[in-house]
Amino acid sequence: MRLGEVVAIPTETVYGLAARIDRPDAIKNIFLLKERPLFDPLIVHVARFSQVSAVAESLTRAEEALARGIWPGPLTLVVKRRPDLNPMICSGLESVGIRCPKHPFARRLIDRAGAPLAAPSANKFSRTSPTQVQHVRSFWNEAELMIVDGGPCQVGIESAVVRLREEAPGKIQLEILRPGSISDLALSAPLIAAGFEVTVSRTQDSSSPGQLADHYRPGIPLVLLPSGILPLASERVEWIASALGVADLRYRALELDFSPQLAARELYSELHRLSDTDNGFLVFEDSVEKQAPGWDALWDRLRRAASLDLRTNREFSCP
Ligand code: TXA
Ligand code: MG
């Protein structure tokens, strides 16, 4: 990896837009290429636990237990940053998100670079994240950016973003700022094994600046529907098209496996595939199976990707 360069690389979650943390021009370039506002911090990728000290102040015992228990894998841990870390990476916050990816290419690249890599997902700001190289190529061409083809991403949705608070000695609050593919139980396990008492909470406030409502947007609008409503009656199609302000009355249904692991792998690639059309809109139908444990991270992404959520709309709930 050349100094000062931004490279699109595969990780096990989604493709990332990576640059060395010690190259300010390249870090700035990530924001420019992505058209990302500077208030949304990047996460830093390390090849192994020992590299954390290049980015963060010393970790608490609980933070270390969690990182060592889950890494390499789809967990971003928000910890106190080192004072000399480029403030652009963490948008001036006192904290930094760190993750050790499991993907062998990503880890080898970080090793060879000899420095941690800052990398957001390799999509333009607010658009659907890429899980295949052609998704990255739909945003940039090879003249703008070096793009590494690592095949499809195995996990398919972004890492869980987590912060720990020690409420009392031995009592940890595990705050999930962005849900990911790891269950609450699996996240708690390394902490419990290290002797901590754990409570899990979900936060969706400005402390995770990237948790904006309109994220992951596909090329044509997505509408969330209550269960049992497809195929849509023509008056409903007209109602939706008018609410969305689209002239085309054709729609396509997003279909995902009921298994949350498989659904996560399919989600973004289906959103990319289905919006590669001139049809009016996409729909996704709720069902009891999609309320199963493991679906919360998927609903988090679907809600942010959707332009309209009609799941609790009265007219749509009583066919
Ligand atoms: O799986 C992933 O996490 C992928 C791959 C490429 O590693 N990366 C990714 O990056 O999803 P990005 O930038 O698209 O999302 C990072 C999220 C954002 O929501 C950001 O606001 C949050 O992490 N974040 C980063 N640093 C933070 C911090 N210090 N405090 C709170 N939230 C932070
Ligand atoms: Mg992203």
mmCIF file of N, CA, C and O in Angstrom, residues 112-197:
data_model
loop_
_atom_site.group_PDB
_atom_site.id
_atom_site.type_symbol
_atom_site.label_atom_id
_atom_site.label_comp_id
_atom_site.label_asym_id
_atom_site.label_seq_id
_atom_site.Cartn_x
_atom_site.Cartn_y
_atom_site.Cartn_z
ATOM 1 N N ARG A 112 1.338 -5.440 6.628
ATOM 2 C CA ARG A 112 2.334 -4.962 5.670
ATOM 3 C C ARG A 112 2.449 -3.454 5.700
ATOM 4 O O ARG A 112 3.534 -2.907 5.495
ATOM 5 N N ALA A 113 1.323 -2.759 5.948
ATOM 6 C CA ALA A 113 1.379 -1.295 6.034
ATOM 7 C C ALA A 113 2.192 -0.886 7.257
ATOM 8 O O ALA A 113 2.819 0.168 7.278
ATOM 9 N N GLY A 114 2.175 -1.726 8.291
ATOM 10 C CA GLY A 114 2.929 -1.424 9.508
ATOM 11 C C GLY A 114 2.260 -0.348 10.353
ATOM 12 O O GLY A 114 2.859 0.160 11.295
ATOM 13 N N ALA A 115 1.025 0.013 10.002
ATOM 14 C CA ALA A 115 0.277 1.017 10.770
ATOM 15 C C ALA A 115 -1.196 0.640 10.714
ATOM 16 O O ALA A 115 -1.637 0.050 9.714
ATOM 17 N N PRO A 116 -1.959 0.960 11.755
ATOM 18 C CA PRO A 116 -3.407 0.709 11.684
ATOM 19 C C PRO A 116 -4.024 1.492 10.528
ATOM 20 O O PRO A 116 -3.481 2.526 10.102
ATOM 21 N N LEU A 117 -5.141 0.986 10.019
ATOM 22 C CA LEU A 117 -5.821 1.637 8.896
ATOM 23 C C LEU A 117 -7.187 2.150 9.343
ATOM 24 O O LEU A 117 -7.958 1.392 9.949
ATOM 25 N N ALA A 118 -7.458 3.422 9.053
ATOM 26 C CA ALA A 118 -8.808 3.945 9.288
ATOM 27 C C ALA A 118 -9.640 3.558 8.078
ATOM 28 O O ALA A 118 -9.174 3.674 6.942
ATOM 29 N N ALA A 119 -10.851 3.056 8.313
ATOM 30 C CA ALA A 119 -11.682 2.651 7.170
ATOM 31 C C ALA A 119 -13.169 2.708 7.495
ATOM 32 O O ALA A 119 -13.639 1.946 8.328
ATOM 33 N N PRO A 120 -13.902 3.588 6.825
ATOM 34 C CA PRO A 120 -15.362 3.501 6.871
ATOM 35 C C PRO A 120 -15.826 2.515 5.805
ATOM 36 O O PRO A 120 -15.003 2.034 5.008
ATOM 37 N N SER A 121 -17.105 2.232 5.756
ATOM 38 C CA SER A 121 -17.618 1.378 4.689
ATOM 39 C C SER A 121 -17.402 2.080 3.346
ATOM 40 O O SER A 121 -17.471 3.310 3.260
ATOM 41 N N ALA A 122 -17.150 1.285 2.292
ATOM 42 C CA ALA A 122 -16.750 1.849 0.990
ATOM 43 C C ALA A 122 -17.964 2.182 0.120
ATOM 44 O O ALA A 122 -18.135 1.631 -0.972
ATOM 45 N N ASN A 123 -18.789 3.086 0.635
ATOM 46 C CA ASN A 123 -19.943 3.579 -0.121
ATOM 47 C C ASN A 123 -19.962 5.094 0.010
ATOM 48 O O ASN A 123 -19.394 5.639 0.946
ATOM 49 N N LYS A 124 -20.641 5.762 -0.927
ATOM 50 C CA LYS A 124 -20.836 7.204 -0.760
ATOM 51 C C LYS A 124 -21.732 7.415 0.459
ATOM 52 O O LYS A 124 -22.560 6.554 0.786
ATOM 53 N N PHE A 125 -21.562 8.557 1.103
ATOM 54 C CA PHE A 125 -22.291 8.866 2.335
ATOM 55 C C PHE A 125 -23.798 8.650 2.162
ATOM 56 O O PHE A 125 -24.369 9.067 1.158
ATOM 57 N N SER A 126 -24.388 7.969 3.143
ATOM 58 C CA SER A 126 -25.830 7.682 3.248
ATOM 59 C C SER A 126 -26.333 6.597 2.294
ATOM 60 O O SER A 126 -27.507 6.262 2.314
ATOM 61 N N ARG A 127 -25.452 6.042 1.477
ATOM 62 C CA ARG A 127 -25.876 5.007 0.517
ATOM 63 C C ARG A 127 -25.625 3.600 1.071
ATOM 64 O O ARG A 127 -24.978 3.422 2.089
ATOM 65 N N THR A 128 -26.146 2.599 0.351
ATOM 66 C CA THR A 128 -26.056 1.211 0.782
ATOM 67 C C THR A 128 -24.599 0.728 0.820
ATOM 68 O O THR A 128 -23.836 0.936 -0.128
ATOM 69 N N SER A 129 -24.229 0.063 1.913
ATOM 70 C CA SER A 129 -22.860 -0.435 2.068
ATOM 71 C C SER A 129 -22.557 -1.541 1.048
ATOM 72 O O SER A 129 -23.455 -2.259 0.630
ATOM 73 N N PRO A 130 -21.279 -1.689 0.645
ATOM 74 C CA PRO A 130 -20.913 -2.681 -0.358
ATOM 75 C C PRO A 130 -20.469 -4.007 0.252
ATOM 76 O O PRO A 130 -19.655 -4.038 1.168
ATOM 77 N N THR A 131 -20.990 -5.098 -0.274
ATOM 78 C CA THR A 131 -20.548 -6.418 0.190
ATOM 79 C C THR A 131 -19.901 -7.210 -0.949
ATOM 80 O O THR A 131 -19.513 -8.350 -0.761
ATOM 81 N N GLN A 132 -19.836 -6.595 -2.136
ATOM 82 C CA GLN A 132 -19.162 -7.228 -3.275
ATOM 83 C C GLN A 132 -18.399 -6.141 -4.011
ATOM 84 O O GLN A 132 -18.797 -4.971 -3.966
ATOM 85 N N VAL A 133 -17.350 -6.562 -4.737
ATOM 86 C CA VAL A 133 -16.490 -5.555 -5.369
ATOM 87 C C VAL A 133 -17.264 -4.703 -6.377
ATOM 88 O O VAL A 133 -17.015 -3.509 -6.515
ATOM 89 N N GLN A 134 -18.250 -5.303 -7.061
ATOM 90 C CA GLN A 134 -18.989 -4.487 -8.055
ATOM 91 C C GLN A 134 -19.830 -3.400 -7.397
ATOM 92 O O GLN A 134 -20.137 -2.388 -8.026
ATOM 93 N N HIS A 135 -20.184 -3.593 -6.106
ATOM 94 C CA HIS A 135 -20.898 -2.515 -5.409
ATOM 95 C C HIS A 135 -19.961 -1.318 -5.223
ATOM 96 O O HIS A 135 -20.368 -0.175 -5.371
ATOM 97 N N VAL A 136 -18.692 -1.619 -4.868
ATOM 98 C CA VAL A 136 -17.713 -0.532 -4.703
ATOM 99 C C VAL A 136 -17.524 0.175 -6.041
ATOM 100 O O VAL A 136 -17.487 1.400 -6.113
ATOM 101 N N ARG A 137 -17.443 -0.635 -7.106
ATOM 102 C CA ARG A 137 -17.222 -0.055 -8.447
ATOM 103 C C ARG A 137 -18.418 0.765 -8.915
ATOM 104 O O ARG A 137 -18.297 1.561 -9.834
ATOM 105 N N SER A 138 -19.588 0.556 -8.317
ATOM 106 C CA SER A 138 -20.736 1.389 -8.703
ATOM 107 C C SER A 138 -20.596 2.807 -8.136
ATOM 108 O O SER A 138 -21.267 3.720 -8.575
ATOM 109 N N PHE A 139 -19.720 2.972 -7.125
ATOM 110 C CA PHE A 139 -19.514 4.307 -6.544
ATOM 111 C C PHE A 139 -18.283 5.011 -7.130
ATOM 112 O O PHE A 139 -18.274 6.222 -7.273
ATOM 113 N N TRP A 140 -17.229 4.238 -7.437
ATOM 114 C CA TRP A 140 -15.985 4.847 -7.950
ATOM 115 C C TRP A 140 -15.401 3.969 -9.044
ATOM 116 O O TRP A 140 -15.607 2.750 -9.036
ATOM 117 N N ASN A 141 -14.622 4.584 -9.958
ATOM 118 C CA ASN A 141 -13.909 3.759 -10.929
ATOM 119 C C ASN A 141 -12.449 3.601 -10.507
ATOM 120 O O ASN A 141 -11.994 4.272 -9.583
ATOM 121 N N GLU A 142 -11.754 2.722 -11.226
ATOM 122 C CA GLU A 142 -10.388 2.368 -10.815
ATOM 123 C C GLU A 142 -9.422 3.553 -10.957
ATOM 124 O O GLU A 142 -8.348 3.535 -10.363
ATOM 125 N N ALA A 143 -9.806 4.569 -11.755
ATOM 126 C CA ALA A 143 -8.925 5.734 -11.886
ATOM 127 C C ALA A 143 -8.990 6.587 -10.618
ATOM 128 O O ALA A 143 -8.034 7.260 -10.258
ATOM 129 N N GLU A 144 -10.136 6.548 -9.932
ATOM 130 C CA GLU A 144 -10.291 7.370 -8.724
ATOM 131 C C GLU A 144 -9.708 6.689 -7.502
ATOM 132 O O GLU A 144 -9.339 7.340 -6.529
ATOM 133 N N LEU A 145 -9.631 5.353 -7.556
ATOM 134 C CA LEU A 145 -9.394 4.606 -6.334
ATOM 135 C C LEU A 145 -8.901 3.206 -6.670
ATOM 136 O O LEU A 145 -9.416 2.579 -7.586
ATOM 137 N N MET A 146 -7.920 2.712 -5.907
ATOM 138 C CA MET A 146 -7.520 1.317 -6.081
ATOM 139 C C MET A 146 -8.540 0.436 -5.344
ATOM 140 O O MET A 146 -8.877 0.712 -4.192
ATOM 141 N N ILE A 147 -9.054 -0.572 -6.054
ATOM 142 C CA ILE A 147 -10.114 -1.405 -5.474
ATOM 143 C C ILE A 147 -9.653 -2.863 -5.473
ATOM 144 O O ILE A 147 -9.320 -3.413 -6.518
ATOM 145 N N VAL A 148 -9.618 -3.491 -4.305
ATOM 146 C CA VAL A 148 -9.167 -4.883 -4.196
ATOM 147 C C VAL A 148 -10.393 -5.802 -4.189
ATOM 148 O O VAL A 148 -11.318 -5.604 -3.406
ATOM 149 N N ASP A 149 -10.379 -6.797 -5.078
ATOM 150 C CA ASP A 149 -11.491 -7.748 -5.146
ATOM 151 C C ASP A 149 -11.223 -8.907 -4.191
ATOM 152 O O ASP A 149 -10.324 -9.706 -4.423
ATOM 153 N N GLY A 150 -12.012 -8.998 -3.134
ATOM 154 C CA GLY A 150 -11.842 -10.108 -2.190
ATOM 155 C C GLY A 150 -13.057 -11.006 -2.168
ATOM 156 O O GLY A 150 -13.266 -11.736 -1.202
ATOM 157 N N GLY A 151 -13.890 -10.939 -3.213
ATOM 158 C CA GLY A 151 -15.095 -11.760 -3.248
ATOM 159 C C GLY A 151 -16.150 -11.199 -2.294
ATOM 160 O O GLY A 151 -15.972 -10.136 -1.713
ATOM 161 N N PRO A 152 -17.270 -11.947 -2.158
ATOM 162 C CA PRO A 152 -18.355 -11.455 -1.311
ATOM 163 C C PRO A 152 -18.000 -11.494 0.179
ATOM 164 O O PRO A 152 -17.267 -12.382 0.617
ATOM 165 N N CYS A 153 -18.503 -10.526 0.937
ATOM 166 C CA CYS A 153 -18.224 -10.466 2.376
ATOM 167 C C CYS A 153 -19.073 -11.520 3.098
ATOM 168 O O CYS A 153 -20.259 -11.659 2.819
ATOM 169 N N GLN A 154 -18.451 -12.227 4.017
ATOM 170 C CA GLN A 154 -19.116 -13.349 4.681
ATOM 171 C C GLN A 154 -20.211 -12.919 5.659
ATOM 172 O O GLN A 154 -21.249 -13.537 5.748
ATOM 173 N N VAL A 155 -19.981 -11.841 6.413
ATOM 174 C CA VAL A 155 -20.976 -11.420 7.413
ATOM 175 C C VAL A 155 -22.069 -10.584 6.749
ATOM 176 O O VAL A 155 -23.257 -10.851 6.923
ATOM 177 N N GLY A 156 -21.669 -9.560 6.006
ATOM 178 C CA GLY A 156 -22.632 -8.839 5.179
ATOM 179 C C GLY A 156 -23.228 -7.578 5.776
ATOM 180 O O GLY A 156 -23.742 -6.749 5.040
ATOM 181 N N ILE A 157 -23.217 -7.414 7.103
ATOM 182 C CA ILE A 157 -23.582 -6.114 7.691
ATOM 183 C C ILE A 157 -22.417 -5.650 8.567
ATOM 184 O O ILE A 157 -21.585 -6.456 8.986
ATOM 185 N N GLU A 158 -22.396 -4.345 8.858
ATOM 186 C CA GLU A 158 -21.263 -3.759 9.563
ATOM 187 C C GLU A 158 -21.138 -4.294 10.985
ATOM 188 O O GLU A 158 -22.106 -4.772 11.581
ATOM 189 N N SER A 159 -19.939 -4.082 11.541
ATOM 190 C CA SER A 159 -19.634 -4.527 12.903
ATOM 191 C C SER A 159 -20.560 -3.880 13.931
ATOM 192 O O SER A 159 -21.109 -2.800 13.698
ATOM 193 N N ALA A 160 -20.711 -4.552 15.068
ATOM 194 C CA ALA A 160 -21.392 -3.956 16.220
ATOM 195 C C ALA A 160 -20.464 -2.882 16.779
ATOM 196 O O ALA A 160 -19.262 -3.116 16.905
ATOM 197 N N VAL A 161 -21.020 -1.693 17.078
ATOM 198 C CA VAL A 161 -20.219 -0.646 17.730
ATOM 199 C C VAL A 161 -20.636 -0.603 19.193
ATOM 200 O O VAL A 161 -21.822 -0.437 19.501
ATOM 201 N N VAL A 162 -19.655 -0.791 20.081
ATOM 202 C CA VAL A 162 -19.945 -1.021 21.496
ATOM 203 C C VAL A 162 -19.066 -0.141 22.376
ATOM 204 O O VAL A 162 -17.912 0.123 22.046
ATOM 205 N N ARG A 163 -19.635 0.318 23.485
ATOM 206 C CA ARG A 163 -18.858 1.078 24.468
ATOM 207 C C ARG A 163 -19.139 0.469 25.842
ATOM 208 O O ARG A 163 -20.277 0.058 26.116
ATOM 209 N N LEU A 164 -18.149 0.428 26.704
ATOM 210 C CA LEU A 164 -18.328 -0.124 28.054
ATOM 211 C C LEU A 164 -18.258 0.989 29.086
ATOM 212 O O LEU A 164 -17.460 1.905 28.959
ATOM 213 N N ARG A 165 -19.119 0.879 30.102
ATOM 214 C CA ARG A 165 -19.040 1.800 31.247
ATOM 215 C C ARG A 165 -19.001 0.972 32.511
ATOM 216 O O ARG A 165 -19.837 0.079 32.684
ATOM 217 N N GLU A 166 -18.048 1.293 33.393
ATOM 218 C CA GLU A 166 -17.979 0.573 34.667
ATOM 219 C C GLU A 166 -18.817 1.361 35.671
ATOM 220 O O GLU A 166 -18.400 2.400 36.175
ATOM 221 N N GLU A 167 -20.035 0.895 35.929
ATOM 222 C CA GLU A 167 -20.979 1.656 36.763
ATOM 223 C C GLU A 167 -20.582 1.594 38.223
ATOM 224 O O GLU A 167 -20.778 2.537 38.980
ATOM 225 N N ALA A 168 -20.055 0.444 38.628
ATOM 226 C CA ALA A 168 -19.555 0.232 39.993
ATOM 227 C C ALA A 168 -18.465 -0.816 39.824
ATOM 228 O O ALA A 168 -18.435 -1.497 38.791
ATOM 229 N N PRO A 169 -17.584 -0.955 40.789
ATOM 230 C CA PRO A 169 -16.512 -1.948 40.597
ATOM 231 C C PRO A 169 -17.089 -3.326 40.234
ATOM 232 O O PRO A 169 -17.974 -3.828 40.914
ATOM 233 N N GLY A 170 -16.641 -3.851 39.120
ATOM 234 C CA GLY A 170 -17.085 -5.183 38.691
ATOM 235 C C GLY A 170 -18.409 -5.189 37.944
ATOM 236 O O GLY A 170 -18.833 -6.228 37.446
ATOM 237 N N LYS A 171 -19.075 -4.033 37.827
ATOM 238 C CA LYS A 171 -20.384 -3.971 37.130
ATOM 239 C C LYS A 171 -20.236 -3.180 35.846
ATOM 240 O O LYS A 171 -19.971 -1.982 35.876
ATOM 241 N N ILE A 172 -20.454 -3.867 34.733
ATOM 242 C CA ILE A 172 -20.229 -3.238 33.432
ATOM 243 C C ILE A 172 -21.541 -3.028 32.701
ATOM 244 O O ILE A 172 -22.359 -3.944 32.599
ATOM 245 N N GLN A 173 -21.702 -1.816 32.190
ATOM 246 C CA GLN A 173 -22.803 -1.596 31.263
ATOM 247 C C GLN A 173 -22.236 -1.647 29.859
ATOM 248 O O GLN A 173 -21.321 -0.891 29.520
ATOM 249 N N LEU A 174 -22.770 -2.562 29.066
ATOM 250 C CA LEU A 174 -22.311 -2.722 27.685
ATOM 251 C C LEU A 174 -23.326 -2.002 26.794
ATOM 252 O O LEU A 174 -24.472 -2.428 26.679
ATOM 253 N N GLU A 175 -22.900 -0.875 26.231
ATOM 254 C CA GLU A 175 -23.806 -0.062 25.419
ATOM 255 C C GLU A 175 -23.608 -0.394 23.954
ATOM 256 O O GLU A 175 -22.497 -0.232 23.436
ATOM 257 N N ILE A 176 -24.669 -0.789 23.293
ATOM 258 C CA ILE A 176 -24.572 -1.071 21.862
ATOM 259 C C ILE A 176 -24.981 0.193 21.105
ATOM 260 O O ILE A 176 -26.136 0.606 21.149
ATOM 261 N N LEU A 177 -24.008 0.825 20.449
ATOM 262 C CA LEU A 177 -24.283 2.060 19.708
ATOM 263 C C LEU A 177 -24.777 1.731 18.293
ATOM 264 O O LEU A 177 -25.512 2.500 17.697
ATOM 265 N N ARG A 178 -24.324 0.590 17.764
ATOM 266 C CA ARG A 178 -24.832 0.090 16.478
ATOM 267 C C ARG A 178 -24.878 -1.430 16.587
ATOM 268 O O ARG A 178 -23.830 -2.054 16.805
ATOM 269 N N PRO A 179 -26.059 -2.063 16.455
ATOM 270 C CA PRO A 179 -26.107 -3.520 16.564
ATOM 271 C C PRO A 179 -25.418 -4.182 15.371
ATOM 272 O O PRO A 179 -25.414 -3.625 14.271
ATOM 273 N N GLY A 180 -24.846 -5.341 15.599
ATOM 274 C CA GLY A 180 -24.177 -6.068 14.519
ATOM 275 C C GLY A 180 -24.603 -7.521 14.538
ATOM 276 O O GLY A 180 -25.674 -7.853 15.051
ATOM 277 N N SER A 181 -23.745 -8.384 14.016
ATOM 278 C CA SER A 181 -24.133 -9.785 13.874
ATOM 279 C C SER A 181 -23.895 -10.599 15.152
ATOM 280 O O SER A 181 -24.307 -11.749 15.219
ATOM 281 N N ILE A 182 -23.243 -10.010 16.153
ATOM 282 C CA ILE A 182 -22.945 -10.776 17.379
ATOM 283 C C ILE A 182 -24.079 -10.579 18.381
ATOM 284 O O ILE A 182 -24.486 -9.435 18.645
ATOM 285 N N SER A 183 -24.566 -11.662 18.966
ATOM 286 C CA SER A 183 -25.691 -11.568 19.915
ATOM 287 C C SER A 183 -25.233 -10.922 21.221
ATOM 288 O O SER A 183 -24.040 -10.904 21.543
ATOM 289 N N ASP A 184 -26.213 -10.426 22.004
ATOM 290 C CA ASP A 184 -25.910 -9.831 23.312
ATOM 291 C C ASP A 184 -25.173 -10.848 24.192
ATOM 292 O O ASP A 184 -24.245 -10.505 24.923
ATOM 293 N N LEU A 185 -25.616 -12.095 24.085
ATOM 294 C CA LEU A 185 -25.028 -13.144 24.911
ATOM 295 C C LEU A 185 -23.554 -13.356 24.566
ATOM 296 O O LEU A 185 -22.694 -13.433 25.453
ATOM 297 N N ALA A 186 -23.279 -13.417 23.258
ATOM 298 C CA ALA A 186 -21.887 -13.630 22.820
ATOM 299 C C ALA A 186 -21.009 -12.431 23.188
ATOM 300 O O ALA A 186 -19.827 -12.602 23.505
ATOM 301 N N LEU A 187 -21.607 -11.220 23.172
ATOM 302 C CA LEU A 187 -20.826 -10.033 23.554
ATOM 303 C C LEU A 187 -20.534 -10.040 25.052
ATOM 304 O O LEU A 187 -19.464 -9.611 25.488
ATOM 305 N N SER A 188 -21.505 -10.516 25.830
ATOM 306 C CA SER A 188 -21.331 -10.500 27.287
ATOM 307 C C SER A 188 -20.383 -11.596 27.769
ATOM 308 O O SER A 188 -19.739 -11.437 28.818
ATOM 309 N N ALA A 189 -20.328 -12.703 27.020
ATOM 310 C CA ALA A 189 -19.619 -13.896 27.501
ATOM 311 C C ALA A 189 -18.174 -13.631 27.955
ATOM 312 O O ALA A 189 -17.798 -14.045 29.064
ATOM 313 N N PRO A 190 -17.344 -12.924 27.162
ATOM 314 C CA PRO A 190 -15.961 -12.733 27.624
ATOM 315 C C PRO A 190 -15.870 -11.891 28.895
ATOM 316 O O PRO A 190 -14.948 -12.076 29.694
ATOM 317 N N LEU A 191 -16.847 -10.989 29.089
ATOM 318 C CA LEU A 191 -16.845 -10.146 30.282
ATOM 319 C C LEU A 191 -17.248 -10.973 31.497
ATOM 320 O O LEU A 191 -16.654 -10.859 32.573
ATOM 321 N N ILE A 192 -18.262 -11.808 31.303
ATOM 322 C CA ILE A 192 -18.714 -12.668 32.405
ATOM 323 C C ILE A 192 -17.589 -13.633 32.787
ATOM 324 O O ILE A 192 -17.286 -13.825 33.970
ATOM 325 N N ALA A 193 -16.903 -14.172 31.761
ATOM 326 C CA ALA A 193 -15.792 -15.095 32.027
ATOM 327 C C ALA A 193 -14.668 -14.392 32.804
ATOM 328 O O ALA A 193 -13.937 -15.029 33.559
ATOM 329 N N ALA A 194 -14.546 -13.065 32.606
ATOM 330 C CA ALA A 194 -13.497 -12.327 33.335
ATOM 331 C C ALA A 194 -13.983 -11.856 34.705
ATOM 332 O O ALA A 194 -13.295 -11.086 35.376
ATOM 333 N N GLY A 195 -15.194 -12.287 35.090
ATOM 334 C CA GLY A 195 -15.679 -12.014 36.444
ATOM 335 C C GLY A 195 -16.546 -10.767 36.581
ATOM 336 O O GLY A 195 -16.857 -10.344 37.692
ATOM 337 N N PHE A 196 -16.978 -10.171 35.450
ATOM 338 C CA PHE A 196 -17.810 -8.962 35.536
ATOM 339 C C PHE A 196 -19.296 -9.319 35.513
ATOM 340 O O PHE A 196 -19.698 -10.330 34.944
ATOM 341 N N GLU A 197 -20.075 -8.416 36.123
ATOM 342 C CA GLU A 197 -21.529 -8.489 35.990
ATOM 343 C C GLU A 197 -21.868 -7.566 34.824
ATOM 344 O O GLU A 197 -21.357 -6.448 34.765
#
